[in-house]
Amino acid sequence: MNRLPQELITHVTSFIEREEDQSHIGFMQRKKLPSKLPPYATLSRTWQLAIETRTFRTLRLKSTELPYVTQLVTGHRRGIIANIQYEVVLPDYPDHHCAKFETDQDQERNNQAFTDAIQVLFQFLKTIEDHGVGQATRSVALDLCNIYSPMDRFHRGQEKLQEDEMQVALGKRYDLWEHRYEHSILKLLHHPKLPDLSILSRFRLTSMPYRHVEPQSAILIAAKCRNLQFLDIGLNDDEKKDPDVRRRVRYDLATALPTLPSSSLRDFTLGFYHEDPSNQYFSPPSALLPLPEAAHATDHLSHALHTLSLSTNLTSLILNPIVISPSLYWPSDTTGANPPYWPNLRHHHVEFNMTSPAGEWYFIRDPNRPIDEDEAANDSDDPEESASDTDSEPLSEDSLRPDSYTPRREARATGDYPIRSFRTLPDDALVNPLLLAMARAAEQMPRLQTMSLTSTMRDPEGAGFEVHFYGEGEHSHCDREAGGAQGARLNWAVGKWRPEEEILGKWREGKEGIKVEFWEL
């Protein structure tokens, strides 16, 4: 057995199924089965290496398991690891706290647990990096894929969750579910203590639907990866109850972005989720943080993203979705003598929200459309419409009394109730400057292959709002020819609305021979 080449044995083991096939079973009925690989590792040293090359290549770890894994992953196993999927487990909390909002003390404990989990992980990665000193350059991809407490709704166990849901339905239990921590933000403490890593080339932070990482902390973690090439981060920009918190979070994110290793970064993807008000009569507050030394509020985040996009080696920028202003493409302080220049950017894609950072709507009502009865019932003057949800505050941590929470009242206060959808027509005064800034930027991107600007606006009777650029030879689903159009194209799916001629002229000036088409779907 040991006489066979290692490469041949490794190839043979690639045909062994890791687990018993469950494809014939419904997804919800499938069980976590033990791996079928470990017994083969006992056949010989060569088989052990071949099997461990599979089992240790991708590790899915919980922060509570890392001390054990650190002892297990030694020697040659450290050189096998290529992907780590990491789950941060926060402190547990008693059952009666399910009916209470997180207190400051709860958040402090969670912040410390989150910080400890990240520090231990980076120390582990540092040992892997040090193990490879003097060897061929290698890299590891890190995916921070989940953060939760064992008592969170979907982690307390299927049987308990079903029982709790039944008790709530019967009125015998009060549970805030994910509302308990929806306004909490997990922060990294003492980030300078994290070791710099050169082994991480890819970092992904999956957008957490309930447990939110502070955006600044997420970037500071990524900034410790000094050879980072691919960064994909999903963050939350949906704090509506306290506008001051949202302003500060956006500003802090802007100040953190310059710490990223821009010289190595090639692919940057950011999702900064914000849900526009469902009641489109609502006037959202500004998300711009006013600074004492500034005469006017500035969109620091769009400006910081603009600066990042200029990185010399960056080839792809995807922002989806995000609340932005024209400064993302062309800051207002840009001078003609020194225009921005994107030397290697090939792909630039943005999905923007219906609202701007200043709290304005990018879309208005189409005057040619009839007003539905529900839309006409503008109850923004309802006394409850602007009422703050003062009862959704935590009581004493030791109290067994449930905290009060009224979903509809909070939804009214943040513009999410009642549902009034009527904004489908681009507002010329706001959308045209955004499109002109985009056209100016495209002119300064000599290697641009694809570019798009789409909106979260969904018009059930129209085409929504989409602008797509395709360079020569790039294919799209809109190509009429079977083989795809050969020349550069600019496709508009904006209904009957049309942009200012200056915008189209700038595109034609910057991309010679471009074909402009409007699609009324």
Short mmCIF file of C-alpha atoms in Angstrom, two decimals:
data_model
loop_
_atom_site.label_atom_id
_atom_site.label_comp_id
_atom_site.label_asym_id
_atom_site.label_seq_id
_atom_site.Cartn_x
_atom_site.Cartn_y
_atom_site.Cartn_z
CA MET A 1 0.00 0.00 0.00
CA ASN A 2 2.80 2.42 0.86
CA ARG A 3 4.51 1.76 -2.47
CA LEU A 4 1.84 3.62 -4.42
CA PRO A 5 2.64 7.26 -5.22
CA GLN A 6 1.04 9.79 -2.88
CA GLU A 7 -0.56 11.56 -5.86
CA LEU A 8 -2.31 8.35 -6.95
CA ILE A 9 -3.67 7.62 -3.48
CA THR A 10 -4.89 11.21 -3.16
CA HIS A 11 -6.69 10.85 -6.50
CA VAL A 12 -8.30 7.58 -5.42
CA THR A 13 -9.60 9.08 -2.17
CA SER A 14 -11.26 11.90 -4.10
CA PHE A 15 -13.88 9.37 -5.25
CA ILE A 16 -14.89 8.39 -1.71
CA GLU A 17 -18.16 9.98 -0.64
CA ARG A 18 -17.76 12.07 2.48
CA GLU A 19 -21.25 11.27 3.79
CA GLU A 20 -24.13 8.94 3.01
CA ASP A 21 -26.23 10.24 0.13
CA GLN A 22 -29.38 12.03 1.32
CA SER A 23 -30.44 13.59 -1.98
CA HIS A 24 -33.64 11.49 -1.96
CA ILE A 25 -34.69 13.04 1.38
CA GLY A 26 -36.30 16.44 1.79
CA PHE A 27 -33.87 19.13 2.94
CA MET A 28 -35.61 19.71 6.29
CA GLN A 29 -35.59 15.97 7.03
CA ARG A 30 -31.88 15.48 6.40
CA LYS A 31 -29.69 14.71 9.38
CA LYS A 32 -26.10 15.53 10.20
CA LEU A 33 -24.35 12.26 9.50
CA PRO A 34 -20.86 11.18 10.53
CA SER A 35 -18.17 11.38 7.86
CA LYS A 36 -17.23 8.17 6.09
CA LEU A 37 -13.64 9.30 5.54
CA PRO A 38 -11.86 8.83 8.93
CA PRO A 39 -11.62 4.99 8.81
CA TYR A 40 -9.56 5.22 5.61
CA ALA A 41 -7.01 7.39 7.39
CA THR A 42 -6.00 4.40 9.53
CA LEU A 43 -4.83 2.29 6.56
CA SER A 44 -1.37 3.84 6.30
CA ARG A 45 0.55 7.11 6.55
CA THR A 46 0.02 7.85 2.89
CA TRP A 47 -3.72 7.25 3.17
CA GLN A 48 -3.85 9.39 6.30
CA LEU A 49 -2.27 12.29 4.42
CA ALA A 50 -4.63 11.83 1.48
CA ILE A 51 -7.73 11.76 3.70
CA GLU A 52 -6.60 14.67 5.84
CA THR A 53 -5.95 16.70 2.70
CA ARG A 54 -9.73 16.53 2.21
CA THR A 55 -10.95 16.76 5.79
CA PHE A 56 -8.72 19.66 6.83
CA ARG A 57 -8.90 21.67 3.63
CA THR A 58 -12.17 23.36 4.68
CA LEU A 59 -12.90 23.80 8.37
CA ARG A 60 -16.23 24.97 9.77
CA LEU A 61 -15.54 26.05 13.32
CA LYS A 62 -17.43 27.50 16.24
CA SER A 63 -15.55 29.89 18.47
CA THR A 64 -16.29 27.58 21.41
CA GLU A 65 -14.50 24.74 19.58
CA LEU A 66 -11.37 26.61 18.63
CA PRO A 67 -9.28 25.73 21.74
CA TYR A 68 -9.77 22.03 20.94
CA VAL A 69 -9.16 22.51 17.20
CA THR A 70 -5.94 24.39 17.93
CA GLN A 71 -4.58 21.30 19.67
CA LEU A 72 -5.79 19.05 16.85
CA VAL A 73 -4.45 21.07 13.91
CA THR A 74 -0.69 20.65 14.19
CA GLY A 75 2.19 19.70 11.93
CA HIS A 76 1.37 19.07 8.28
CA ARG A 77 -2.35 19.70 8.92
CA ARG A 78 -1.67 23.42 9.24
CA GLY A 79 -0.38 23.46 5.68
CA ILE A 80 -3.55 21.83 4.34
CA ILE A 81 -6.08 24.42 5.48
CA ALA A 82 -7.38 26.58 2.63
CA ASN A 83 -10.84 27.68 3.83
CA ILE A 84 -12.21 28.50 7.29
CA GLN A 85 -15.90 29.06 7.96
CA TYR A 86 -16.21 30.61 11.38
CA GLU A 87 -19.19 30.93 13.72
CA VAL A 88 -19.04 33.21 16.75
CA VAL A 89 -21.04 31.93 19.71
CA LEU A 90 -22.14 34.66 22.12
CA PRO A 91 -22.96 34.14 25.82
CA ASP A 92 -26.17 32.32 26.67
CA TYR A 93 -28.99 34.06 28.53
CA PRO A 94 -31.80 32.77 30.76
CA ASP A 95 -35.17 31.87 29.32
CA HIS A 96 -37.04 34.80 30.89
CA HIS A 97 -34.66 37.24 29.16
CA CYS A 98 -36.25 36.23 25.85
CA ALA A 99 -38.98 38.69 26.80
CA LYS A 100 -36.54 41.52 27.51
CA PHE A 101 -34.46 43.84 25.36
CA GLU A 102 -30.70 43.56 25.66
CA THR A 103 -29.28 45.88 28.30
CA ASP A 104 -25.99 47.77 28.16
CA GLN A 105 -24.51 45.00 30.29
CA ASP A 106 -25.70 42.36 27.81
CA GLN A 107 -24.11 44.27 24.95
CA GLU A 108 -20.83 44.67 26.85
CA ARG A 109 -20.69 40.91 27.44
CA ASN A 110 -21.43 40.22 23.79
CA ASN A 111 -18.80 42.70 22.63
CA GLN A 112 -16.20 41.02 24.83
CA ALA A 113 -17.19 37.55 23.62
CA PHE A 114 -17.07 38.71 19.99
CA THR A 115 -13.66 40.30 20.54
CA ASP A 116 -12.29 37.18 22.26
CA ALA A 117 -13.57 34.98 19.43
CA ILE A 118 -11.87 37.10 16.77
CA GLN A 119 -8.61 37.38 18.73
CA VAL A 120 -8.37 33.62 19.31
CA LEU A 121 -9.08 32.99 15.63
CA PHE A 122 -6.38 35.42 14.49
CA GLN A 123 -3.87 33.91 16.90
CA PHE A 124 -4.69 30.49 15.44
CA LEU A 125 -4.21 31.82 11.91
CA LYS A 126 -0.91 33.37 12.98
CA THR A 127 0.39 29.95 14.02
CA ILE A 128 -0.61 28.59 10.59
CA GLU A 129 1.17 31.50 8.94
CA ASP A 130 4.32 31.01 11.00
CA HIS A 131 4.25 27.29 10.17
CA GLY A 132 4.56 28.16 6.49
CA VAL A 133 7.52 30.52 6.83
CA GLY A 134 10.12 29.65 4.22
CA GLN A 135 7.64 27.59 2.17
CA ALA A 136 5.85 28.47 -1.04
CA THR A 137 3.40 31.35 -0.75
CA ARG A 138 -0.07 30.12 0.18
CA SER A 139 -3.30 31.75 1.21
CA VAL A 140 -6.40 31.03 3.27
CA ALA A 141 -9.97 32.24 2.76
CA LEU A 142 -11.95 33.25 5.85
CA ASP A 143 -15.74 33.39 6.00
CA LEU A 144 -17.26 34.84 9.17
CA CYS A 145 -20.55 33.13 8.47
CA ASN A 146 -22.66 33.25 11.62
CA ILE A 147 -22.99 34.98 14.99
CA TYR A 148 -25.52 33.91 17.58
CA SER A 149 -26.33 33.11 21.17
CA PRO A 150 -27.63 29.60 21.95
CA MET A 151 -30.92 31.12 23.16
CA ASP A 152 -31.53 33.13 19.99
CA ARG A 153 -34.70 32.16 18.20
CA PHE A 154 -33.33 29.78 15.57
CA HIS A 155 -30.56 28.33 17.74
CA ARG A 156 -32.42 27.23 20.86
CA GLY A 157 -33.24 23.84 19.35
CA GLN A 158 -36.12 22.75 17.14
CA GLU A 159 -38.21 21.18 19.91
CA LYS A 160 -37.90 24.16 22.26
CA LEU A 161 -38.57 26.61 19.44
CA GLN A 162 -41.77 24.80 18.48
CA GLU A 163 -42.88 24.66 22.10
CA ASP A 164 -42.11 28.36 22.65
CA GLU A 165 -43.96 29.37 19.49
CA MET A 166 -46.97 27.36 20.61
CA GLN A 167 -46.94 28.95 24.05
CA VAL A 168 -46.73 32.41 22.48
CA ALA A 169 -49.68 31.60 20.21
CA LEU A 170 -51.68 30.45 23.24
CA GLY A 171 -50.86 33.64 25.12
CA LYS A 172 -48.96 31.74 27.80
CA ARG A 173 -45.53 33.10 26.90
CA TYR A 174 -44.13 36.48 25.90
CA ASP A 175 -41.09 36.44 23.64
CA LEU A 176 -39.45 39.33 21.79
CA TRP A 177 -37.67 36.89 19.46
CA GLU A 178 -35.08 38.75 17.35
CA HIS A 179 -36.47 42.14 18.46
CA ARG A 180 -34.56 41.55 21.70
CA TYR A 181 -31.30 42.52 20.00
CA GLU A 182 -32.28 44.22 16.73
CA HIS A 183 -30.85 47.56 17.93
CA SER A 184 -27.66 46.02 19.33
CA ILE A 185 -24.36 46.28 17.47
CA LEU A 186 -21.40 43.98 18.04
CA LYS A 187 -18.15 45.91 18.40
CA LEU A 188 -14.56 44.78 18.24
CA LEU A 189 -12.67 45.98 21.30
CA HIS A 190 -8.95 46.80 21.27
CA HIS A 191 -8.50 46.09 17.56
CA PRO A 192 -4.77 47.07 17.60
CA LYS A 193 -4.15 43.88 19.58
CA LEU A 194 -5.09 41.73 16.60
CA PRO A 195 -1.98 40.41 14.85
CA ASP A 196 -1.37 41.41 11.23
CA LEU A 197 -1.82 38.45 8.89
CA SER A 198 -0.38 37.92 5.43
CA ILE A 199 -1.92 34.47 4.94
CA LEU A 200 -5.50 35.70 4.46
CA SER A 201 -6.19 36.70 0.86
CA ARG A 202 -9.98 36.41 0.98
CA PHE A 203 -12.31 37.63 3.69
CA ARG A 204 -16.06 37.34 3.66
CA LEU A 205 -18.46 38.48 6.34
CA THR A 206 -21.92 37.12 5.60
CA SER A 207 -24.74 39.57 6.14
CA MET A 208 -26.32 38.62 9.47
CA PRO A 209 -30.11 38.97 9.45
CA TYR A 210 -30.35 39.51 13.21
CA ARG A 211 -26.95 39.89 14.89
CA HIS A 212 -25.21 42.92 13.39
CA VAL A 213 -21.49 43.62 13.41
CA GLU A 214 -20.51 47.27 13.71
CA PRO A 215 -19.41 48.28 10.18
CA GLN A 216 -16.26 49.99 11.44
CA SER A 217 -15.28 46.84 13.35
CA ALA A 218 -15.80 44.67 10.26
CA ILE A 219 -13.46 46.85 8.21
CA LEU A 220 -10.85 47.00 10.98
CA ILE A 221 -10.81 43.20 11.08
CA ALA A 222 -10.35 43.04 7.31
CA ALA A 223 -7.62 45.68 7.50
CA LYS A 224 -5.49 43.25 9.53
CA CYS A 225 -5.25 41.06 6.43
CA ARG A 226 -2.27 42.78 4.82
CA ASN A 227 -2.37 40.77 1.57
CA LEU A 228 -6.13 40.91 1.17
CA GLN A 229 -7.23 40.57 -2.45
CA PHE A 230 -10.94 39.73 -2.22
CA LEU A 231 -13.25 41.38 0.30
CA ASP A 232 -16.99 40.65 0.47
CA ILE A 233 -18.82 42.19 3.42
CA GLY A 234 -22.53 42.40 4.23
CA LEU A 235 -23.40 45.06 6.82
CA ASN A 236 -26.45 46.76 8.27
CA ASP A 237 -27.44 50.40 7.70
CA ASP A 238 -30.99 49.98 8.93
CA GLU A 239 -30.95 51.62 12.36
CA LYS A 240 -34.15 53.69 12.19
CA LYS A 241 -35.11 54.19 15.79
CA ASP A 242 -32.10 56.37 16.61
CA PRO A 243 -30.97 58.45 13.58
CA ASP A 244 -27.94 59.73 15.51
CA VAL A 245 -26.65 56.18 15.86
CA ARG A 246 -27.03 55.60 12.13
CA ARG A 247 -25.19 58.84 11.31
CA ARG A 248 -22.30 57.90 13.57
CA VAL A 249 -22.11 54.34 12.21
CA ARG A 250 -21.91 55.57 8.61
CA TYR A 251 -19.27 58.15 9.49
CA ASP A 252 -17.17 55.64 11.44
CA LEU A 253 -17.33 53.24 8.49
CA ALA A 254 -16.07 56.03 6.22
CA THR A 255 -13.11 56.69 8.52
CA ALA A 256 -12.24 52.97 8.64
CA LEU A 257 -12.21 52.31 4.88
CA PRO A 258 -8.80 53.98 4.30
CA THR A 259 -7.20 51.41 6.63
CA LEU A 260 -7.81 48.61 4.09
CA PRO A 261 -4.72 47.35 2.22
CA SER A 262 -5.60 49.13 -1.02
CA SER A 263 -2.37 48.12 -2.77
CA SER A 264 -3.32 44.42 -2.78
CA LEU A 265 -7.12 44.70 -3.00
CA ARG A 266 -8.51 43.51 -6.33
CA ASP A 267 -12.17 42.76 -5.68
CA PHE A 268 -14.36 44.74 -3.26
CA THR A 269 -18.01 43.90 -2.59
CA LEU A 270 -20.07 45.71 0.03
CA GLY A 271 -23.70 45.24 0.92
CA PHE A 272 -24.86 47.99 3.25
CA TYR A 273 -28.50 47.10 3.72
CA HIS A 274 -31.06 49.81 4.37
CA GLU A 275 -34.79 49.29 3.94
CA ASP A 276 -36.50 52.35 2.52
CA PRO A 277 -39.68 53.47 4.33
CA SER A 278 -42.70 51.44 3.26
CA ASN A 279 -44.80 54.55 3.75
CA GLN A 280 -43.51 56.72 0.95
CA TYR A 281 -45.18 59.81 2.39
CA PHE A 282 -42.63 59.55 5.18
CA SER A 283 -39.70 61.97 5.22
CA PRO A 284 -36.65 60.00 6.42
CA PRO A 285 -34.08 61.82 8.56
CA SER A 286 -30.69 62.68 7.13
CA ALA A 287 -27.94 60.08 7.52
CA LEU A 288 -25.20 62.71 7.26
CA LEU A 289 -23.20 63.46 10.38
CA PRO A 290 -22.71 67.22 10.81
CA LEU A 291 -19.21 68.13 11.96
CA PRO A 292 -18.44 71.37 13.87
CA GLU A 293 -15.66 72.36 11.47
CA ALA A 294 -17.78 71.83 8.34
CA ALA A 295 -20.15 74.45 6.96
CA HIS A 296 -22.34 71.80 5.33
CA ALA A 297 -23.02 68.14 6.07
CA THR A 298 -20.90 65.89 3.85
CA ASP A 299 -21.53 62.41 2.56
CA HIS A 300 -18.33 61.01 4.04
CA LEU A 301 -19.20 57.41 3.20
CA SER A 302 -19.73 57.95 -0.54
CA HIS A 303 -16.53 60.02 -0.62
CA ALA A 304 -14.54 57.29 1.17
CA LEU A 305 -15.88 54.61 -1.19
CA HIS A 306 -14.92 56.82 -4.12
CA THR A 307 -11.36 57.05 -2.80
CA LEU A 308 -11.19 53.28 -2.29
CA SER A 309 -12.43 52.68 -5.83
CA LEU A 310 -9.36 54.55 -7.15
CA SER A 311 -7.03 51.87 -5.75
CA THR A 312 -4.40 51.02 -8.34
CA ASN A 313 -5.00 47.26 -8.50
CA LEU A 314 -8.76 47.22 -7.93
CA THR A 315 -10.57 45.53 -10.83
CA SER A 316 -14.09 45.05 -9.43
CA LEU A 317 -16.31 47.20 -7.20
CA ILE A 318 -19.81 46.02 -6.28
CA LEU A 319 -22.08 47.93 -3.90
CA ASN A 320 -25.35 46.15 -3.45
CA PRO A 321 -27.50 47.69 -2.02
CA ILE A 322 -26.42 51.00 -0.50
CA VAL A 323 -27.56 54.56 0.21
CA ILE A 324 -25.25 56.79 -1.88
CA SER A 325 -24.88 60.22 -3.45
CA PRO A 326 -23.09 61.48 -6.62
CA SER A 327 -19.90 61.76 -4.54
CA LEU A 328 -19.46 58.02 -4.99
CA TYR A 329 -18.57 58.70 -8.62
CA TRP A 330 -17.49 62.33 -8.70
CA PRO A 331 -17.05 64.33 -5.46
CA SER A 332 -18.25 67.93 -5.60
CA ASP A 333 -14.75 69.23 -4.83
CA THR A 334 -13.27 67.56 -7.91
CA THR A 335 -11.30 69.97 -10.12
CA GLY A 336 -10.87 69.78 -13.87
CA ALA A 337 -7.10 70.04 -13.53
CA ASN A 338 -6.86 66.84 -11.48
CA PRO A 339 -9.81 64.53 -12.26
CA PRO A 340 -10.04 61.07 -10.66
CA TYR A 341 -8.68 58.14 -12.65
CA TRP A 342 -9.36 54.42 -12.34
CA PRO A 343 -6.40 52.70 -14.07
CA ASN A 344 -7.47 49.04 -13.79
CA LEU A 345 -11.14 49.01 -12.83
CA ARG A 346 -13.09 46.67 -15.12
CA HIS A 347 -16.39 46.18 -13.31
CA HIS A 348 -18.35 48.81 -11.39
CA HIS A 349 -21.86 47.92 -10.20
CA VAL A 350 -24.10 49.78 -7.77
CA GLU A 351 -27.64 49.21 -6.55
CA PHE A 352 -28.80 52.38 -4.82
CA ASN A 353 -31.69 52.92 -2.44
CA MET A 354 -34.70 55.08 -3.20
CA THR A 355 -33.57 57.54 -0.54
CA SER A 356 -30.39 59.60 -0.47
CA PRO A 357 -27.96 60.10 2.44
CA ALA A 358 -29.52 63.54 2.97
CA GLY A 359 -32.94 61.94 3.52
CA GLU A 360 -34.40 62.90 0.14
CA TRP A 361 -36.35 60.60 -2.19
CA TYR A 362 -34.77 59.85 -5.57
CA PHE A 363 -38.23 59.08 -6.94
CA ILE A 364 -41.56 60.91 -7.06
CA ARG A 365 -45.12 60.03 -7.99
CA ASP A 366 -45.83 59.69 -11.69
CA PRO A 367 -48.51 62.35 -12.36
CA ASN A 368 -49.84 60.31 -15.28
CA ARG A 369 -50.85 57.43 -13.04
CA PRO A 370 -54.13 57.28 -11.14
CA ILE A 371 -53.96 57.48 -7.36
CA ASP A 372 -55.07 54.28 -5.70
CA GLU A 373 -57.49 54.50 -2.82
CA ASP A 374 -54.89 53.21 -0.35
CA GLU A 375 -52.32 55.72 -1.58
CA ALA A 376 -54.78 58.58 -1.24
CA ALA A 377 -55.29 57.73 2.41
CA ASN A 378 -52.26 59.67 3.57
CA ASP A 379 -52.49 59.27 7.30
CA SER A 380 -49.13 60.86 8.05
CA ASP A 381 -51.07 63.28 10.23
CA ASP A 382 -52.20 60.39 12.40
CA PRO A 383 -51.09 61.26 15.96
CA GLU A 384 -49.40 57.86 16.21
CA GLU A 385 -47.50 58.30 12.92
CA SER A 386 -44.68 60.31 14.47
CA ALA A 387 -44.94 58.91 17.97
CA SER A 388 -41.74 57.40 19.24
CA ASP A 389 -41.88 53.88 20.57
CA THR A 390 -40.98 54.88 24.08
CA ASP A 391 -42.23 51.61 25.50
CA SER A 392 -39.60 49.50 23.72
CA GLU A 393 -36.96 50.18 26.35
CA PRO A 394 -35.38 47.62 28.69
CA LEU A 395 -36.48 47.53 32.30
CA SER A 396 -34.31 46.27 35.12
CA GLU A 397 -32.15 43.31 34.08
CA ASP A 398 -33.25 41.35 37.13
CA SER A 399 -36.94 42.02 36.60
CA LEU A 400 -39.09 39.10 35.50
CA ARG A 401 -41.58 41.51 33.98
CA PRO A 402 -41.52 41.39 30.14
CA ASP A 403 -40.48 44.51 28.27
CA SER A 404 -43.20 46.17 26.25
CA TYR A 405 -42.99 46.13 22.47
CA THR A 406 -45.60 47.36 20.00
CA PRO A 407 -44.52 46.50 16.44
CA ARG A 408 -47.07 48.70 14.69
CA ARG A 409 -46.24 51.76 16.76
CA GLU A 410 -42.53 51.34 16.08
CA ALA A 411 -43.24 50.78 12.37
CA ARG A 412 -45.23 54.01 12.26
CA ALA A 413 -42.46 55.94 13.95
CA THR A 414 -39.89 54.75 11.39
CA GLY A 415 -42.09 55.09 8.29
CA ASP A 416 -42.68 51.38 7.75
CA TYR A 417 -46.42 51.51 8.38
CA PRO A 418 -48.82 51.91 6.70
CA ILE A 419 -47.61 50.71 3.32
CA ARG A 420 -47.96 53.50 0.76
CA SER A 421 -46.06 52.77 -2.48
CA PHE A 422 -46.32 55.31 -5.27
CA ARG A 423 -42.83 56.64 -6.05
CA THR A 424 -41.91 55.25 -9.48
CA LEU A 425 -40.76 58.27 -11.47
CA PRO A 426 -37.12 59.47 -11.16
CA ASP A 427 -36.81 62.95 -9.68
CA ASP A 428 -34.88 64.93 -12.31
CA ALA A 429 -33.32 67.22 -9.71
CA LEU A 430 -31.69 64.30 -7.86
CA VAL A 431 -31.29 61.47 -10.36
CA ASN A 432 -29.74 63.44 -13.21
CA PRO A 433 -26.76 64.65 -11.08
CA LEU A 434 -26.20 61.03 -10.01
CA LEU A 435 -26.22 59.83 -13.61
CA LEU A 436 -23.96 62.67 -14.78
CA ALA A 437 -21.43 61.81 -12.08
CA MET A 438 -21.55 58.19 -13.24
CA ALA A 439 -20.93 59.21 -16.87
CA ARG A 440 -18.01 61.42 -15.88
CA ALA A 441 -16.44 58.57 -13.92
CA ALA A 442 -16.89 56.08 -16.76
CA GLU A 443 -14.92 58.39 -19.05
CA GLN A 444 -11.97 58.05 -16.66
CA MET A 445 -12.04 54.24 -16.63
CA PRO A 446 -10.01 53.14 -19.67
CA ARG A 447 -10.34 49.39 -18.97
CA LEU A 448 -14.03 49.40 -18.06
CA GLN A 449 -15.89 46.31 -19.29
CA THR A 450 -19.20 46.45 -17.40
CA MET A 451 -20.91 49.10 -15.32
CA SER A 452 -24.40 49.41 -13.91
CA LEU A 453 -26.56 51.62 -11.73
CA THR A 454 -29.81 50.06 -10.59
CA SER A 455 -32.31 51.01 -7.92
CA THR A 456 -34.16 49.17 -5.20
CA MET A 457 -37.30 50.79 -6.62
CA ARG A 458 -39.61 48.09 -7.95
CA ASP A 459 -42.42 49.29 -10.19
CA PRO A 460 -45.05 46.53 -10.58
CA GLU A 461 -46.32 48.23 -13.76
CA GLY A 462 -42.99 49.25 -15.28
CA ALA A 463 -39.34 48.42 -15.74
CA GLY A 464 -37.93 49.78 -12.51
CA PHE A 465 -34.70 51.73 -12.91
CA GLU A 466 -31.64 50.15 -14.53
CA VAL A 467 -28.70 51.54 -16.47
CA HIS A 468 -26.16 49.07 -17.88
CA PHE A 469 -22.93 49.63 -19.79
CA TYR A 470 -21.27 46.80 -21.71
CA GLY A 471 -17.88 47.21 -23.29
CA GLU A 472 -16.92 45.84 -26.68
CA GLY A 473 -17.36 42.06 -26.77
CA GLU A 474 -19.27 41.90 -23.48
CA HIS A 475 -22.57 40.02 -23.64
CA SER A 476 -25.87 40.85 -21.98
CA HIS A 477 -29.37 39.40 -21.85
CA CYS A 478 -30.56 42.46 -23.81
CA ASP A 479 -28.49 41.68 -26.91
CA ARG A 480 -30.79 41.22 -29.85
CA GLU A 481 -28.20 39.27 -31.88
CA ALA A 482 -27.78 35.63 -30.97
CA GLY A 483 -24.03 36.03 -30.61
CA GLY A 484 -24.23 39.27 -28.66
CA ALA A 485 -23.44 42.78 -29.82
CA GLN A 486 -19.80 43.54 -30.59
CA GLY A 487 -19.60 47.25 -29.86
CA ALA A 488 -19.99 49.14 -26.59
CA ARG A 489 -23.63 49.58 -25.50
CA LEU A 490 -25.49 51.62 -22.93
CA ASN A 491 -28.85 50.07 -22.12
CA TRP A 492 -31.55 51.98 -20.26
CA ALA A 493 -34.54 50.30 -18.62
CA VAL A 494 -36.19 53.34 -17.05
CA GLY A 495 -39.70 53.23 -18.46
CA LYS A 496 -40.75 56.33 -20.40
CA TRP A 497 -38.47 58.61 -18.40
CA ARG A 498 -35.40 60.01 -20.15
CA PRO A 499 -32.15 61.47 -18.74
CA GLU A 500 -30.80 64.88 -19.68
CA GLU A 501 -29.00 65.07 -23.01
CA GLU A 502 -25.81 66.20 -21.24
CA ILE A 503 -25.59 62.75 -19.65
CA LEU A 504 -25.88 60.91 -22.96
CA GLY A 505 -23.40 63.33 -24.51
CA LYS A 506 -20.86 62.63 -21.79
CA TRP A 507 -21.18 58.87 -22.42
CA ARG A 508 -20.71 59.34 -26.16
CA GLU A 509 -17.73 61.58 -25.50
CA GLY A 510 -16.08 59.13 -23.14
CA LYS A 511 -16.87 55.89 -24.99
CA GLU A 512 -16.45 56.52 -28.70
CA GLY A 513 -18.95 54.67 -30.88
CA ILE A 514 -21.18 53.66 -27.98
CA LYS A 515 -24.70 52.54 -28.90
CA VAL A 516 -27.44 53.94 -26.64
CA GLU A 517 -30.69 51.96 -26.36
CA PHE A 518 -33.81 52.51 -24.27
CA TRP A 519 -35.88 49.49 -23.30
CA GLU A 520 -39.50 49.95 -22.28
CA LEU A 521 -40.29 46.60 -20.72
#
